[in-house]
Amino acid sequence: MIDGVPISNDATAGSGFDVAGGSPPLARSPLNLLNPADIGSITILKDASATAIYGSRGANGVILIETKKGAAGGSSVEYDTYVAAASPAKRYDVLTASEFRSFIQSQVALHNTDSTRGLDSTALGTLGTANTDWARAITRTGATQNHNLRFAGGSDITRYLASLNYMNQQGVALSNGMKRLQGRLSATHQALNSRLRLGVNVTTSQVNDNFLTYENTGGFAGGVFENVATFNPTQPIKVTDSLGVTRFFETGSTSVRNPVALAEQITDQATTNRTIGNLSADFDLMPNLTARINVGADKTAGLRQLYIPKSNPIGSSVGGLARQGQYTNVSKTLQAQLSFRRDFGEAHSVDVVGAYEWTQVDRDSLIAESHNFLSDAFSFNNMGSGTVVVPPTSGGRMDRWISFLTRANYGYKERYFVTGVLRYDGRSSFAPGHKWTAFPGISASWHLSREGFMASSPFSEMRLRVGYGVVGNPGAAAYSSILTLDASGDARYVFGTNPVTGIAANRNANPDLRFERTSQIDVGLDYGLMQNRISGSLEYYVKNTSDLLLTVNVPQPAPVVNRLENVGKIRNKGFELSLDALPISRSSMTWRAGIVLSVERNKVIDLGPYSFITTGNVSGQGQSGQTSQRVIPGFPIGSFYGPVYAGVDSAGRQLFRCDSGTSCVNGVTTTASASTRAVIGNANPDFTLGFHSELTRGRFDVSMLVRGSFGQDVFNNTALVYATKGNALQGKNFLRDALNDPIRLRDPAVYSSRWIESASFVRLQNVTVGYSFDIPSGVGSARTARIYVSGDNLLLLTGYSGLDPEVFNDASIGGIITRGVDYLSYPRARTVTAGLRVAF
């Protein structure tokens, strides 16, 4: 929620083009429209009663973002700017050209002595004379500049704030980056002796993205990072032919691609225009009765444009490819609220709210594509010149939420507090008879430190809290409960000599589809010592989720192989501890520090008729149909499931643990079959830990943030398919770790526990050093200024062999989320920033 407007998480510019036989990277965050300098506060609601207020929107917690507002006291102008340099913290460690040559030559020599081993002499023909480090050739030091100008001011009656932001950020990979131009206006006004209070917030932005061709999941072919790992390092980036024309070197294969050429030849860009705004009015009907109306809108228009030229191996197979996609999302919100507040004597206080909310989201898309161009000169700007026109696709869908809400707060003597919530939500995407449901919540707190018996205790603050609430997950796309039809290639037939496109089902109906529901109970204790110089909280919670929304296979025959169903139950429980301290508090020096500890466990309780559900696609050549995770009753979501690796035999063959079977000898086998499979890892951490520190001495300030996560596993899918010497059989490079791998050259890559790695880490997330000073009165009208230098991702301590243990690849199947899968991840940046802020 931004200033009371629900934000849709829909992609604003569509997904990328799949060049890897899997899926392109995830769309960028819709929050890119927001300038961080405009954020006034961020509130995270996690406890049961607070999230129950948001009903079906609160299943995964609620984040409330309030932007900065104007203040009374005259006008002010503030300008802040920074520049930053970012480079990859780590690159893929593949063989150098000399190492690759030595390996190929040694394998040819081995083959000459034993024709059943090594590589034949034709492998020498793949060697060139260049020495190319593809991992460095595809990355760079990315520069960022950011400028923010803000005007604010007003009186007790009218206040305003306006800001303008420009950011230009280069990615650490070639041809990758983002530009943002954003403007914001916020104003409030009081009238009728302050009985009427008006407010307006408008944020509008244009974001221009340049995308890199890389993979979220993939198969035999690949994008930039797959070819960084495999492209022959003895070949050059560019060559000059006999006519003096310089071009990118290519092997002639359409599936093996020069990664620098992929980055620089393919144009993939998007322009997204987004406006979020709301208008509110509060009117005091009576001294204790206030009516509020809030009207909000969120409109996004995105255009994504792609051209793959004929000079690139991908484009050459189709004579050049142009595609344009237009995407429009419009969200409209109306909130009407009536609130009553009154104190009865000095002991009792009552606050009652009744509200109505209406939200509608409309989404439209149109995609056009054509191939086989006479020239690359037009790029995507003349799609009609392509002689092969792919049938265009378009779509539109509408979602609607309607909610009724009541909430009552009661307080007694500022010591005892009770809150009750009841929300009744309706959602259009669910089945008739299941579109509406109620979400109750209740909480209570006891301000112990106000009791007389606590007067002699060491606690300056103590409050005990307990709450229970039910929230829902509306994670069902529009029309999910009904059978839907689509004009697709699967329904295209030829009648006589004329091809006719028919209509076929693309979704099964589910007449019982309903809300996923999560009930939560939590107990908390807030505390303070030494006049709150030491403070924090303890939290314990248990969340039980039922009627999980999962896409599962259905018995055949059916129009479609799967459908969205309410299946099973899961339980999450956890403990959180926060401790903040003010060890030093003097006029010349202050030091604040704190830690946050979080422990969570989740377990699948039931899956209804299913003994397990598979998810987690394994990417790479030879991995079709392989999965890495299962959702199993009794185990957590994020459980890796596969063969248990038992080492290598004397012949260099992989061994796996087994219980039975003709090939099972002494508990091991060379064949990865069903009897070799078990739960082999858990993507969830045992606990996470954060530490922050802020030190101010005179005009200097130093802050730092350290994060750690411990006990989780990661499936290193990158190592599975690229840390294998077998790549050399196709003239491809591989990760250096494979040089010491005892597995024989021709053994295939097999998913097993060998590739499940411990991914515990400690990261120095940020260090910032700043200096504040007053500007002499003779220097214009500037009053104060601050300069600072900061570093992000400065240090990482981990035993994980991949680029980074924090991975976010989406390898889900049927929307069943996966955790801890690492496949050719985009390199995480290490960034140094220098900035200046001046107030006038």
mmCIF file of C-alpha atoms in Angstrom, residues 169-291:
data_model
loop_
_atom_site.group_PDB
_atom_site.id
_atom_site.type_symbol
_atom_site.label_atom_id
_atom_site.label_comp_id
_atom_site.label_asym_id
_atom_site.label_seq_id
_atom_site.Cartn_x
_atom_site.Cartn_y
_atom_site.Cartn_z
ATOM 1 C CA GLN A 169 21.711 3.223 -13.533
ATOM 2 C CA GLN A 170 23.933 0.901 -15.538
ATOM 3 C CA GLY A 171 23.917 -2.785 -14.733
ATOM 4 C CA VAL A 172 27.143 -4.658 -14.097
ATOM 5 C CA ALA A 173 26.512 -6.579 -17.329
ATOM 6 C CA LEU A 174 26.734 -5.036 -20.796
ATOM 7 C CA SER A 175 23.674 -3.442 -22.420
ATOM 8 C CA ASN A 176 21.720 -3.587 -19.186
ATOM 9 C CA GLY A 177 20.344 -0.735 -17.127
ATOM 10 C CA MET A 178 17.497 1.539 -16.147
ATOM 11 C CA LYS A 179 16.603 5.221 -16.370
ATOM 12 C CA ARG A 180 13.865 6.791 -14.278
ATOM 13 C CA LEU A 181 12.256 10.217 -14.415
ATOM 14 C CA GLN A 182 9.750 10.776 -11.649
ATOM 15 C CA GLY A 183 7.688 13.618 -10.264
ATOM 16 C CA ARG A 184 5.546 13.759 -7.134
ATOM 17 C CA LEU A 185 3.126 16.215 -5.585
ATOM 18 C CA SER A 186 1.603 16.046 -2.122
ATOM 19 C CA ALA A 187 -0.667 18.652 -0.587
ATOM 20 C CA THR A 188 -3.052 19.010 2.351
ATOM 21 C CA HIS A 189 -5.571 21.742 3.158
ATOM 22 C CA GLN A 190 -7.891 22.427 6.075
ATOM 23 C CA ALA A 191 -11.180 24.304 5.865
ATOM 24 C CA LEU A 192 -14.311 25.017 7.891
ATOM 25 C CA ASN A 193 -12.326 25.594 11.067
ATOM 26 C CA SER A 194 -10.361 22.413 10.401
ATOM 27 C CA ARG A 195 -13.509 20.259 10.277
ATOM 28 C CA LEU A 196 -12.720 19.463 6.636
ATOM 29 C CA ARG A 197 -9.279 18.110 5.760
ATOM 30 C CA LEU A 198 -8.338 17.488 2.154
ATOM 31 C CA GLY A 199 -5.300 15.623 0.854
ATOM 32 C CA VAL A 200 -3.874 14.763 -2.523
ATOM 33 C CA ASN A 201 -0.873 12.617 -3.509
ATOM 34 C CA VAL A 202 0.227 12.064 -7.093
ATOM 35 C CA THR A 203 3.322 10.211 -8.253
ATOM 36 C CA THR A 204 4.101 9.799 -11.927
ATOM 37 C CA SER A 205 7.140 8.234 -13.502
ATOM 38 C CA GLN A 206 8.667 6.996 -16.699
ATOM 39 C CA VAL A 207 11.062 4.066 -16.440
ATOM 40 C CA ASN A 208 13.183 3.046 -19.418
ATOM 41 C CA ASP A 209 14.679 -0.423 -19.102
ATOM 42 C CA ASN A 210 17.356 -2.095 -21.181
ATOM 43 C CA PHE A 211 17.239 -5.861 -20.705
ATOM 44 C CA LEU A 212 19.916 -8.489 -21.010
ATOM 45 C CA THR A 213 19.259 -11.791 -22.746
ATOM 46 C CA TYR A 214 19.739 -14.309 -19.983
ATOM 47 C CA GLU A 215 17.972 -17.247 -18.389
ATOM 48 C CA ASN A 216 15.761 -17.857 -15.403
ATOM 49 C CA THR A 217 15.568 -21.521 -16.438
ATOM 50 C CA GLY A 218 16.952 -23.109 -19.584
ATOM 51 C CA GLY A 219 17.716 -26.171 -21.617
ATOM 52 C CA PHE A 220 20.296 -27.068 -24.270
ATOM 53 C CA ALA A 221 20.660 -23.584 -25.756
ATOM 54 C CA GLY A 222 21.191 -20.513 -23.638
ATOM 55 C CA GLY A 223 21.534 -16.786 -23.254
ATOM 56 C CA VAL A 224 24.398 -14.638 -22.067
ATOM 57 C CA PHE A 225 25.440 -16.388 -18.865
ATOM 58 C CA GLU A 226 25.115 -19.924 -20.237
ATOM 59 C CA ASN A 227 27.529 -18.958 -22.991
ATOM 60 C CA VAL A 228 29.838 -17.206 -20.535
ATOM 61 C CA ALA A 229 30.222 -20.603 -18.885
ATOM 62 C CA THR A 230 30.601 -22.625 -22.104
ATOM 63 C CA PHE A 231 31.850 -20.490 -24.997
ATOM 64 C CA ASN A 232 35.338 -21.453 -26.162
ATOM 65 C CA PRO A 233 37.880 -19.116 -24.466
ATOM 66 C CA THR A 234 40.434 -19.644 -27.245
ATOM 67 C CA GLN A 235 38.192 -17.763 -29.678
ATOM 68 C CA PRO A 236 38.075 -13.960 -30.003
ATOM 69 C CA ILE A 237 35.202 -11.602 -29.346
ATOM 70 C CA LYS A 238 35.431 -10.135 -32.863
ATOM 71 C CA VAL A 239 37.161 -11.054 -36.126
ATOM 72 C CA THR A 240 37.974 -9.102 -39.281
ATOM 73 C CA ASP A 241 37.297 -10.852 -42.586
ATOM 74 C CA SER A 242 39.200 -10.586 -45.865
ATOM 75 C CA LEU A 243 37.158 -7.544 -46.890
ATOM 76 C CA GLY A 244 38.143 -5.666 -43.762
ATOM 77 C CA VAL A 245 34.712 -6.004 -42.161
ATOM 78 C CA THR A 246 34.794 -6.531 -38.391
ATOM 79 C CA ARG A 247 32.080 -8.690 -36.926
ATOM 80 C CA PHE A 248 31.425 -10.809 -33.857
ATOM 81 C CA PHE A 249 32.959 -14.253 -33.949
ATOM 82 C CA GLU A 250 30.422 -17.090 -34.123
ATOM 83 C CA THR A 251 30.873 -20.845 -34.428
ATOM 84 C CA GLY A 252 28.164 -21.284 -37.047
ATOM 85 C CA SER A 253 25.889 -23.082 -34.579
ATOM 86 C CA THR A 254 22.549 -21.510 -33.674
ATOM 87 C CA SER A 255 22.707 -22.939 -30.142
ATOM 88 C CA VAL A 256 26.290 -21.933 -29.238
ATOM 89 C CA ARG A 257 26.420 -18.140 -29.116
ATOM 90 C CA ASN A 258 29.003 -15.460 -28.524
ATOM 91 C CA PRO A 259 27.820 -13.957 -25.192
ATOM 92 C CA VAL A 260 29.108 -10.454 -25.979
ATOM 93 C CA ALA A 261 27.256 -10.552 -29.289
ATOM 94 C CA LEU A 262 24.082 -11.614 -27.489
ATOM 95 C CA ALA A 263 24.391 -8.613 -25.183
ATOM 96 C CA GLU A 264 25.263 -6.027 -27.816
ATOM 97 C CA GLN A 265 23.376 -7.188 -30.914
ATOM 98 C CA ILE A 266 19.975 -7.911 -29.384
ATOM 99 C CA THR A 267 17.842 -4.885 -28.596
ATOM 100 C CA ASP A 268 15.409 -5.524 -25.766
ATOM 101 C CA GLN A 269 13.969 -2.409 -24.174
ATOM 102 C CA ALA A 270 10.849 -1.244 -22.408
ATOM 103 C CA THR A 271 9.243 2.063 -21.560
ATOM 104 C CA THR A 272 6.819 2.098 -18.652
ATOM 105 C CA ASN A 273 4.688 5.097 -17.714
ATOM 106 C CA ARG A 274 2.998 4.814 -14.352
ATOM 107 C CA THR A 275 0.855 7.171 -12.292
ATOM 108 C CA ILE A 276 -0.354 6.520 -8.767
ATOM 109 C CA GLY A 277 -2.583 8.999 -7.029
ATOM 110 C CA ASN A 278 -5.200 9.404 -4.365
ATOM 111 C CA LEU A 279 -7.561 12.122 -3.187
ATOM 112 C CA SER A 280 -8.869 12.025 0.365
ATOM 113 C CA ALA A 281 -11.376 14.034 2.358
ATOM 114 C CA ASP A 282 -12.008 13.854 6.122
ATOM 115 C CA PHE A 283 -15.022 15.643 7.594
ATOM 116 C CA ASP A 284 -15.955 15.870 11.266
ATOM 117 C CA LEU A 285 -19.713 15.267 11.286
ATOM 118 C CA MET A 286 -19.715 15.680 15.045
ATOM 119 C CA PRO A 287 -16.943 16.188 17.597
ATOM 120 C CA ASN A 288 -16.431 12.417 17.906
ATOM 121 C CA LEU A 289 -17.648 11.233 14.502
ATOM 122 C CA THR A 290 -15.541 11.549 11.345
ATOM 123 C CA ALA A 291 -16.320 10.496 7.786
#
